[in-house]
Each structure stands twice: as structure tokens, then as C-alpha cells.
Coordinates of C-alpha atoms in Angstrom, one line a residue:
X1 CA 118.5 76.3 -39.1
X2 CA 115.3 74.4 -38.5
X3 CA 112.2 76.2 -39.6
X4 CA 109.5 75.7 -36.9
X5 CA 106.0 74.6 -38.3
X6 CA 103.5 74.3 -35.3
X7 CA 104.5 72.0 -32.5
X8 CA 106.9 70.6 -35.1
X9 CA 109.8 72.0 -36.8
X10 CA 110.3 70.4 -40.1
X11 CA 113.4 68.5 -39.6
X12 CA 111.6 66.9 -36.5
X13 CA 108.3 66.5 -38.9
X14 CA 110.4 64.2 -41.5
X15 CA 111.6 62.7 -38.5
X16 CA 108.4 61.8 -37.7
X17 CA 106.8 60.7 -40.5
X18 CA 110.0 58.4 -41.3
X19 CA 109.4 56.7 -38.3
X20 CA 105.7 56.4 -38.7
X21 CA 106.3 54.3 -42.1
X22 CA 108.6 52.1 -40.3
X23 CA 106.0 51.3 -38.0
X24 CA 103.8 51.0 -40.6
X25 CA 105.9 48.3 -41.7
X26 CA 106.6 50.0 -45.1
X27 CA 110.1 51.0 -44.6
X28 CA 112.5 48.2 -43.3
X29 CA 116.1 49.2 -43.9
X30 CA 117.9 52.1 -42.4
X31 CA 118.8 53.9 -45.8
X32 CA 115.1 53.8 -46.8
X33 CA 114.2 55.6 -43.7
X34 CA 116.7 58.3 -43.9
X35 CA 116.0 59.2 -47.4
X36 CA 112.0 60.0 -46.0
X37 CA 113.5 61.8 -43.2
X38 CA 115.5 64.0 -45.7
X39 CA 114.0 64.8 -48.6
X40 CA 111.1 67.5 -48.3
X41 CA 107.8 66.1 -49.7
X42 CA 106.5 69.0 -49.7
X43 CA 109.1 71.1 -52.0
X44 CA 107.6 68.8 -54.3
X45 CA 103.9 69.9 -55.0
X46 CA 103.0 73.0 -56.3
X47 CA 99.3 72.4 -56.2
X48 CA 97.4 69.1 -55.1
X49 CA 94.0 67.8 -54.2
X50 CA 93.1 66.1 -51.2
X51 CA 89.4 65.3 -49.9
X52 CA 87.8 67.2 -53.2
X53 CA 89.3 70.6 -52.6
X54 CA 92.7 71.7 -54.1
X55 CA 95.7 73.4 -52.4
X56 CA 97.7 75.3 -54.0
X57 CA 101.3 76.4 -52.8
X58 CA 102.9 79.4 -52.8
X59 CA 106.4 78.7 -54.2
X60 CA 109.5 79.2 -52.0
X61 CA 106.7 79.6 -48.2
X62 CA 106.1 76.6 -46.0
X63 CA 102.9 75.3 -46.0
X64 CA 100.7 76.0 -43.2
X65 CA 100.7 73.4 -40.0
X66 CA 97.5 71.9 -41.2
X67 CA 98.7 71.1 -44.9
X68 CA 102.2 70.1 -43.5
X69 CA 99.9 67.1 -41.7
X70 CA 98.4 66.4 -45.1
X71 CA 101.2 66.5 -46.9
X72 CA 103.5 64.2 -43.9
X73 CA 101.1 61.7 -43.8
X74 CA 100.0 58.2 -45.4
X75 CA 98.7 60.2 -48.2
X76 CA 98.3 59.6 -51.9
X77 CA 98.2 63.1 -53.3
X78 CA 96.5 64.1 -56.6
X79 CA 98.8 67.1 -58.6
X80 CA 97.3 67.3 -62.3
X81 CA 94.2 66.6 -64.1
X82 CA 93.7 66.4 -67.7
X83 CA 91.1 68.0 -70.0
X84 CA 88.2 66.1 -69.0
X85 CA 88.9 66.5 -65.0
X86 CA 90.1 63.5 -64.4
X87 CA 93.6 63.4 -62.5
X88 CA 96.4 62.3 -64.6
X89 CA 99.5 62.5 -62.6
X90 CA 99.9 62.5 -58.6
X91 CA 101.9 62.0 -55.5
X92 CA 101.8 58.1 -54.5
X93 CA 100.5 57.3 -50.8
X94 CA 104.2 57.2 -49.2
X95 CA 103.5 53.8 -47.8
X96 CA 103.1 52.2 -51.0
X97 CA 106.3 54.5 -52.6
X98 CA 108.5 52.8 -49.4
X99 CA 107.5 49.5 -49.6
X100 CA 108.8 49.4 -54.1
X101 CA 111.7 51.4 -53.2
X102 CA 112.5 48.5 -50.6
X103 CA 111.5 46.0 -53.2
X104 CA 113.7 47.0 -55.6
X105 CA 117.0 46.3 -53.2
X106 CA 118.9 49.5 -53.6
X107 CA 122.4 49.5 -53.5
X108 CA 124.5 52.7 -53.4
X109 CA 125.9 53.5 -56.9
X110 CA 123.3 51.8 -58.2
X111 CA 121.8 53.8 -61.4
X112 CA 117.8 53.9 -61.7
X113 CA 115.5 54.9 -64.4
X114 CA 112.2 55.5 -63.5
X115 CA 109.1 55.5 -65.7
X116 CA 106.1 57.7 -64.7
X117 CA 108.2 60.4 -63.0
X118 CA 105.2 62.5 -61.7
X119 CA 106.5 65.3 -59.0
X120 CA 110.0 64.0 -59.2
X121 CA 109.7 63.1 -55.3
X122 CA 110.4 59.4 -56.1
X123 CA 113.5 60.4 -58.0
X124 CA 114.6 62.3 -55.2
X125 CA 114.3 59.3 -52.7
X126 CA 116.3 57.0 -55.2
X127 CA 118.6 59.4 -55.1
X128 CA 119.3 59.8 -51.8
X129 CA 119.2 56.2 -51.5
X130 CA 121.6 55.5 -54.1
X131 CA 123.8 58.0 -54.2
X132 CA 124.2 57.3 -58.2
X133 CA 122.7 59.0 -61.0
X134 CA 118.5 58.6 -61.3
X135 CA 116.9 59.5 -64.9
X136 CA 113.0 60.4 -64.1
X137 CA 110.6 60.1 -67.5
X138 CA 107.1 62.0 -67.3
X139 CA 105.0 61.8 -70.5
X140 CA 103.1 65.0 -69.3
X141 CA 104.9 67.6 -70.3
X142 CA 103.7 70.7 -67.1
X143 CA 104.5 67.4 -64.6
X144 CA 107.7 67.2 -66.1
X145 CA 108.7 70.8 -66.7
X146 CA 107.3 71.2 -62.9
X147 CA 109.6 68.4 -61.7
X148 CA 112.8 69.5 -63.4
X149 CA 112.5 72.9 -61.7
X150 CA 112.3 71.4 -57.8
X151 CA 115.0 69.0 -58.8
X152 CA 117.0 72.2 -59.5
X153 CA 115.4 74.5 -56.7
X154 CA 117.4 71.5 -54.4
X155 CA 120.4 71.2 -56.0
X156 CA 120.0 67.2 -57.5
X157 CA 120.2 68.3 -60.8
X158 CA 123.8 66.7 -60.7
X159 CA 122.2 63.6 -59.8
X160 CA 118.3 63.6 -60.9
X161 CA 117.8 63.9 -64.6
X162 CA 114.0 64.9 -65.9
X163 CA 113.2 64.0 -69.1
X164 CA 109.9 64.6 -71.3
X165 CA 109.4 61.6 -73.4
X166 CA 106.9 58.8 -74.1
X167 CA 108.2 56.2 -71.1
X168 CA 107.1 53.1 -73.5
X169 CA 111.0 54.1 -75.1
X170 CA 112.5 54.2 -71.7
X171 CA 115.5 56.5 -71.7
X172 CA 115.9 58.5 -74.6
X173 CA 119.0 58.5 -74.3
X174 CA 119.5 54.6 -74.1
X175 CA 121.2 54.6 -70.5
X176 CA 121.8 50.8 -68.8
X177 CA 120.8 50.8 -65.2
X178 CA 120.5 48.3 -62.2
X179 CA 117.2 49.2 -61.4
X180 CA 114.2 50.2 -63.9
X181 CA 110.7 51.3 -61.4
X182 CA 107.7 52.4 -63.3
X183 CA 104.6 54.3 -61.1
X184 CA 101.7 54.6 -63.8
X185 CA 99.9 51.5 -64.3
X186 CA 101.4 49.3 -67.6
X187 CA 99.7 46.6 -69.4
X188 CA 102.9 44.9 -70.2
X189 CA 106.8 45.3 -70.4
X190 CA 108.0 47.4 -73.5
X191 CA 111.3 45.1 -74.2
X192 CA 113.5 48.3 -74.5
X193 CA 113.1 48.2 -71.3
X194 CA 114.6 44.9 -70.5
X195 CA 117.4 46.0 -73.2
X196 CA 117.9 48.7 -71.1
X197 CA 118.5 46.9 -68.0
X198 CA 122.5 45.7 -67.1
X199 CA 122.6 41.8 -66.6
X200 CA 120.9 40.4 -63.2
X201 CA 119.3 44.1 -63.3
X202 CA 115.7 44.1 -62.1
X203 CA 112.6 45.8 -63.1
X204 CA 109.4 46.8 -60.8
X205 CA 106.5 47.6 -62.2
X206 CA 102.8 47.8 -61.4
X207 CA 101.2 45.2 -64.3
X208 CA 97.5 44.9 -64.8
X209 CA 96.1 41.9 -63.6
X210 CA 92.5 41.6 -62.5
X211 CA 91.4 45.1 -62.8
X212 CA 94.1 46.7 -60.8
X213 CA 98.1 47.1 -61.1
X214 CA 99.5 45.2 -58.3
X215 CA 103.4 45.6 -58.6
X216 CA 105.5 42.7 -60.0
X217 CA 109.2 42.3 -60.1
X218 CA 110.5 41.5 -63.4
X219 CA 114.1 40.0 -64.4
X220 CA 115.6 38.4 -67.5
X221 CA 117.0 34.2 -67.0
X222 CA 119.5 33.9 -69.6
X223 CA 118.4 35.8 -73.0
X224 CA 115.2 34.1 -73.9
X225 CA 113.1 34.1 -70.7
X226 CA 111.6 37.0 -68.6
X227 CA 110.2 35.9 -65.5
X228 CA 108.4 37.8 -62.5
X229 CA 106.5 37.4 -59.2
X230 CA 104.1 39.6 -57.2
X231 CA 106.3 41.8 -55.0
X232 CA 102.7 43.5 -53.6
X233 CA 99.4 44.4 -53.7
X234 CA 98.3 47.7 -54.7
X235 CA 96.6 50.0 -57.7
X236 CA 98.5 52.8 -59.8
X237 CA 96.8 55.4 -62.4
X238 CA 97.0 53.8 -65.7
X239 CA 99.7 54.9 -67.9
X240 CA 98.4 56.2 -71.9
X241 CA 99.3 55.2 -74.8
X242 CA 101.2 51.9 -76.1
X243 CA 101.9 51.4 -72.3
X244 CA 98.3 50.5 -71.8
X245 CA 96.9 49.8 -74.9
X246 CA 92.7 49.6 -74.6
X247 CA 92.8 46.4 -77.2
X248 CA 93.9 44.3 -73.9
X249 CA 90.7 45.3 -71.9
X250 CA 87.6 44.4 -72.5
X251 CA 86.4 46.0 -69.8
X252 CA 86.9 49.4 -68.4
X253 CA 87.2 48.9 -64.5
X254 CA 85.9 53.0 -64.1
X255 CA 82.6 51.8 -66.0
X256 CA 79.6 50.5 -64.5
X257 CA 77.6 47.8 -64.9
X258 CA 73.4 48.9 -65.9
X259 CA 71.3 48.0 -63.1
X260 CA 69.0 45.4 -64.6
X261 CA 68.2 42.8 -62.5
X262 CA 70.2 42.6 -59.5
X263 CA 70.3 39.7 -56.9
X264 CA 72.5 38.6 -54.5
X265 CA 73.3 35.1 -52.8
X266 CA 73.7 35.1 -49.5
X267 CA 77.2 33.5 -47.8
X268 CA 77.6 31.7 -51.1
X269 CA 81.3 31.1 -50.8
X270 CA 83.4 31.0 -48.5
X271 CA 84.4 35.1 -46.7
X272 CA 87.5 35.8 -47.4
X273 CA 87.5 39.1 -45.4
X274 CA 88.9 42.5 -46.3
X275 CA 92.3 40.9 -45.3
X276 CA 92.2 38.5 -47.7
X277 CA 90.4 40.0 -50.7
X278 CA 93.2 40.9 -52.8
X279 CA 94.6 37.4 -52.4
X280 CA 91.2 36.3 -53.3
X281 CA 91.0 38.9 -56.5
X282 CA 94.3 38.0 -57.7
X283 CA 93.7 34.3 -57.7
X284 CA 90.4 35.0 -59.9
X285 CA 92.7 36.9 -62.1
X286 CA 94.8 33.8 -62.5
X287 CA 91.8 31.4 -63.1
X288 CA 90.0 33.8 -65.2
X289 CA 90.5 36.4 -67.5
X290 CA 87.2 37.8 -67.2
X291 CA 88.0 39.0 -63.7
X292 CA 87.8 42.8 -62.7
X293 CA 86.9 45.7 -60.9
X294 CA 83.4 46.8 -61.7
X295 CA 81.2 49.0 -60.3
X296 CA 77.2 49.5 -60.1
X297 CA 75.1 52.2 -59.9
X298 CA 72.4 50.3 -57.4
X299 CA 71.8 50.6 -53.6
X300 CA 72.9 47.5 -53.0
X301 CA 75.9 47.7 -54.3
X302 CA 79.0 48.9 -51.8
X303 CA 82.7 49.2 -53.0
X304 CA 83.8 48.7 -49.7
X305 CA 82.0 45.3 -49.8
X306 CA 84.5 43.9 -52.5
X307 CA 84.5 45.5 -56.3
X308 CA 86.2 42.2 -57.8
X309 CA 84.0 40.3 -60.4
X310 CA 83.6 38.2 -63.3
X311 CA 82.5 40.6 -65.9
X312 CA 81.1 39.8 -69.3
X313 CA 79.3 42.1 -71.7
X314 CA 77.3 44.1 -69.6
X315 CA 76.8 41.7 -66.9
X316 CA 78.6 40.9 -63.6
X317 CA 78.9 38.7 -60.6
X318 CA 80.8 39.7 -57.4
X319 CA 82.4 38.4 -54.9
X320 CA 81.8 40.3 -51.9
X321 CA 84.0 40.7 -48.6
X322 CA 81.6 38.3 -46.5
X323 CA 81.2 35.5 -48.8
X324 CA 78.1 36.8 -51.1
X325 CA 77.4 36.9 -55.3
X326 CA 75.6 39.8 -56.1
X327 CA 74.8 39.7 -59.7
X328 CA 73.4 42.1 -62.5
X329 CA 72.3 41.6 -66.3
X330 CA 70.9 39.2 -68.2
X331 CA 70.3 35.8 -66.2
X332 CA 71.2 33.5 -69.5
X333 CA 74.9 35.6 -68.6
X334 CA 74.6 35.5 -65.3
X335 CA 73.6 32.1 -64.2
X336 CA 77.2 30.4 -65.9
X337 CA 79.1 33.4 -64.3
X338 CA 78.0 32.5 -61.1
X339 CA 78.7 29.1 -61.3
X340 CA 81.9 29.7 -62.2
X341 CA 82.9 32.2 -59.5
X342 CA 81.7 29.9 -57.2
X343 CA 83.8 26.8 -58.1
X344 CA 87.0 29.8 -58.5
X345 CA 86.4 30.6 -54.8
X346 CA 86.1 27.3 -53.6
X347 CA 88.9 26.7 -55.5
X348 CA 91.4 29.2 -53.8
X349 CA 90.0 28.4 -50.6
X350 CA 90.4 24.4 -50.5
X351 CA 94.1 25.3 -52.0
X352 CA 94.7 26.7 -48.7
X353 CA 94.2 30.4 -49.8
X354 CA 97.5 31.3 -51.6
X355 CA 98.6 35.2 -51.3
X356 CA 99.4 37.2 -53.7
X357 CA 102.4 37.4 -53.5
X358 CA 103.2 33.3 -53.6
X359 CA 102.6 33.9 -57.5
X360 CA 105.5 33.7 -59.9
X361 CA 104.7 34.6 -64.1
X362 CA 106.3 33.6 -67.2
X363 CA 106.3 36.9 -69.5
X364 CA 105.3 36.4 -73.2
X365 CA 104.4 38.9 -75.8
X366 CA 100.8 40.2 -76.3
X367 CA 98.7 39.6 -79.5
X368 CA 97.6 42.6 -81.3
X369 CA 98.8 45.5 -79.5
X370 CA 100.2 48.7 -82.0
X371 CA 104.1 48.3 -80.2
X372 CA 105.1 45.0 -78.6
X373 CA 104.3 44.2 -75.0
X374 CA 106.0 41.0 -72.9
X375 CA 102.7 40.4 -70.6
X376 CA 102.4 37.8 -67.4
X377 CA 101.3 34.4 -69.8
X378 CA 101.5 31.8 -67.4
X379 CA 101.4 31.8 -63.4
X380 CA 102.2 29.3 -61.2
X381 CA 102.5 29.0 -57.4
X382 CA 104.4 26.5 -54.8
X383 CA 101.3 24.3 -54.6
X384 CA 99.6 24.9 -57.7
X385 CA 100.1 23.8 -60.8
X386 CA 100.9 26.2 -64.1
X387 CA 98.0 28.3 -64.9
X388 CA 97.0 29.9 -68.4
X389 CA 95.4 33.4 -68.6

């Protein structure tokens, strides 16, 4: 029987907000949609923050109507924070959860591991999707312990295995699966995860690259090379630990630039537009290691502008939605970093503006990290030649 929540009852809700991620575009194939029409997001979060305040759920009641529109929506939900109050673990925006699982070409019977396992809601979807057996790993060990017990509350515990462990192993328990999805943001690919993969397996992941994690498809050709390509744009909480190792970044993105001498250059380069941004920022990221997301505690300084930039030391130059450089710190820093943005944005745009997702990596391992990491060494697109990083 149907439980009635509102206007809505919750079968027709699901309904709903399946079909609203199809339009979206997010959802494409018909199992995708079904597994969003079935599986209750909402069984899955015990507490969760949305707009600054926090919900919390009692265990076993639907929510009210009013959460149930949070919750069914295009939503990226917040579930744990850690000691110092900053959120740790969280329900992905459902648009961006649809759009990997489609990206990673489920079969039924395929077998999935998945890295980052959070509420277990992704786990679910896999396996309704699949069919086949889904192994979840959460570092945190109340996500986890929290995840197990839905999984069990509705009855996939023959199917959806929780685990507590460091994800940098992958499975404990050295399973071999089709499909490896991580949802924390990596630095690189641990390669037990590639050993962990059958043959013509495929891993999606979302991989550092120019401040953010935008999410690359990974597979092996042959033995000796691992190659991958930008499935989509988009940014995941880092993962901790040998997964992200801080001896790869030289620059924290959540870290703000001082406010010493700030100036800006009006329709410098050419706009790219809040369309094209992220094409724009992942090109930089190509070109030029030095590119991130920064931030500046200024008034004339706007995230929604464009947050990309060349950082170095504690100076910056950004490239902003409508086409200006605004610049802080020292000008014997500043004055070759905005030369050199400029000629990187002129660059992308007289190369007629490659996407993202026209980018295709050569993975090789990193220098220097405490556990070895296979990390994007070379990109090239369809009309560009091979670039360094």
C-alpha cells in the first residue's frame, strides 16, 4: 500500500522525481530511471543539512511533505561533519549520482565496488541496476555502521555489502568487478584498484584537476597502459588520507588569497560565459599546473563571477565569467601570471574552445606521495597536440 505524503503519495513522488532527472537530461536509459523511481532516498538519511539548518529523522516515520520536497529534489545533501565542523560525508546532488551511474554502462550481473560509500543510497541504485552483487567502502566508520543498517532495514543485505576500511585498498576482501565508482574526490588511482578490476572493466572516478574533481573514466590497454578521458564536469568532497595526499597540492582551493593589492582588467580575454567556464578551467588545468580554485576575502571578489585562477604563493589571477583578470599580491608575481593567463585563454579560444570532456589522459605514477598513485600525466585532445602537466 502506498503511503500518502501531501498531494503525493510516495510511490507517485519517486515517480516524479525519476522523471524530473530525465528531463534534466541526467538519466537516459530506462533501467537508470527505474532504479530512482524505486529506491527510497529518503530511508537513507538519518540526519542531514540543507540551507545551514539540520534535519534530523525520526527512524522508521516518513518525513514531513516539506522535507520529502528536499529530500526528492536536485539536491546534494550534507549527513556528517567531522570534529572541526566541517562536513565529511554526504548525499550527492541526484543529478550528478545519474549522470556516473549512466557513465559507467551498467549491465545486469555486472559486480560493482564502490569507493566512498557515504549513506549507501548509491549502492542501492547499483543494485537495482545491476541485479549483481555491490561491495560499498566508507572510511568513516558512523557513515558506515549507519549505511549497513538501511541496507538491512530493506532487505539488500543479500546483495549490498558495507564494509569499513580505508578505500585506498579497495575491497578488503580482494573481489574482481566490472565496474569500480569512487564518490570522494581522489588525487590519483591506487593501482589495487586497477588489479581489482576483471579485463576490459572500467573505473569512474572524480580526479583532481584544476582545483576541482571532475569525473574521469579510467581503463587498462593491454598491461602497461592506463588511459582515461573526462566523462563530466563536476566537484566531489575530497577523500583523506593516501587517496589525496596534501604533497600534490600546493594550494588549498578552501584557502584564500590576502587582499593586498587587488586590480582587475576589464574584458581582458575573451568571456567564456558561465556555460563555458568549466571547459575554460579545465583547459587551464591542462596548460598549467598552477591552475585552481581560489578565493578572496575582498568586495570585489564574486564566486559566482568565475573562482578559476593561476595561483602562486600567495598571489592570484582570475579569470572571470565575462572576460576580466582580477588580480591580488605582489605585482613582481602578478604581472607574469597575468600574462600568462592571458595567452592560456586566447589559447583555448582560437583552438575553437575544446570541452571538457574532448580530453583523453595517459595515467602515470605520482612522485613523492607515502603509497603509489597512477595520476592524469599527459592530455591530449582531437585537435590538440599532447600536453604535459
Amino acid at each position: 500500500m502506498s503511503t500518502t505524503t501531501g498531494h503525493l503519495d510516495l510511490d507517485q513522488r519517486l515517480a516524479r522525481y525519476a522523471a524530473d532527472l530525465r528531463e534534466l537530461g541526467a538519466i537516459r536509459s530506462p533501467a537508470v530511471q527505474k532504479a530512482f523511481a524505486t529506491v527510497p532516498r529518503h530511508r537513507f538519511l538519518r540526519s542531514f543539512y540543507y540551507r545551514a539548518d539540520r534535519y534530523t529523522l525520526a527512524p522508521g516515520e516518513l518525513p514531513s511533505a516539506r522535507l520529502l520536497d528536499v529530500i526528492y529534489a536536485n539536491n546534494a545533501l550534507f549527513t556528517h561533519d567531522g570534529s572541526d565542523g566541517d562536513p565529511t560525508s554526504s548525499s550527492s546532488g541526484p543529478s550528478v549520482m545519474a549522470k556516473m551511474l549512466e557513465a559507467l554502462d551498467l549491465r545486469p550481473g555486472m559486480r560493482v565496488l564502490e569507493i566512498g560509500g557515504g549513506t549507501g543510497y548509491n549502492a542501492a541504485l547499483l543494485a537495482a541496476i545491476t541485479g549483481a552483487e555491490v561491495t560499498a567502502v566508507e572510511a568513516g566508520r558512523v557513515a558506515a555502521a549507519n549505511a549497513g543498517a538501511t541496507i538491512d532495514e530493506l532487505g539488500l543485505a543479500d546483495r549490498v555489502r558495507v564494509v569499513h576500511a580505508d578505500g585506498y585498498h579497495g575491497d578488503p576482501a580482494g573481489g574482481r568487478f566490472d565496474r569500480i565508482i569512487a564518490t570522494c574526490g581522489i588525487a590519483g588511482v591506487p593501482p589495487v584498484w586497477l588489479d581489482q578490476l576483471v579485463e576490459g572493466g572500467m573505473l569512474l572516478a572524480p580526479i583532481a584537476h584544476a582545483g576541482v574533481h571532475p569525473i574521469l573514466t579510467v581503463q587498462t590497454a593491454g598491461r602497461v597502459t592506463v588511459q582515461g578521458r573526462c566523462a563530466l564536469w563536476a566537484d566531489f568532497m575530497p577523500a583523506a588520507g593516501n587517496l589525496r595526499p596534501s604533497v600534490l597540492f600546493a594550494h588549498d582551493p578552501n584557502t584564500s588569497i590576502s587582499a593586498d593589492n587587488v586590480g582587475r582588467d576589464v574584458a581582458a580575454v575573451p568571456a567564456a560565459g558561465p556555460d563555458r567556464y568549466n571547459d575554460l578551467g579545465f583547459y587551464l588545468g591542462v596548460r598549467d599546473a598552477r591552475t585552481n580554485r581560489a578565493y578572496l576575502d575582498a568586495p570585489e571578489f564574486s564566486p559566482a563571477a568565475g573562482s578559476t585562477a593561476l595561483v602562486e604563493d600567495d598571489a592570484a589571477v582570475w579569470v572571470q565569467h565575462n572576460g576580466d583578470l582580477l588580480h591580488a599580491g605582489p605585482e613582481s608575481t602578478i604581472a607574469p601570471l597575468r600574462e600568462q593567463l592571458h595567452q592560456l585563454v586566447h589559447e583555448w579560444d582560437s583552438s575553437g574552445q575544446p570541452a571538457a570532456t574532448e580530453w583523453r589522459a595517459r595515467f602515470a605514477p605520482a612522485s613523492g606521495t607515502p603509497a603509489p598513485l597512477l595520476v592524469p600525466s599527459q592530455w591530449e585532445c582531437a585537435d590538440a597536440s599532447p600536453s604535459a602537466r
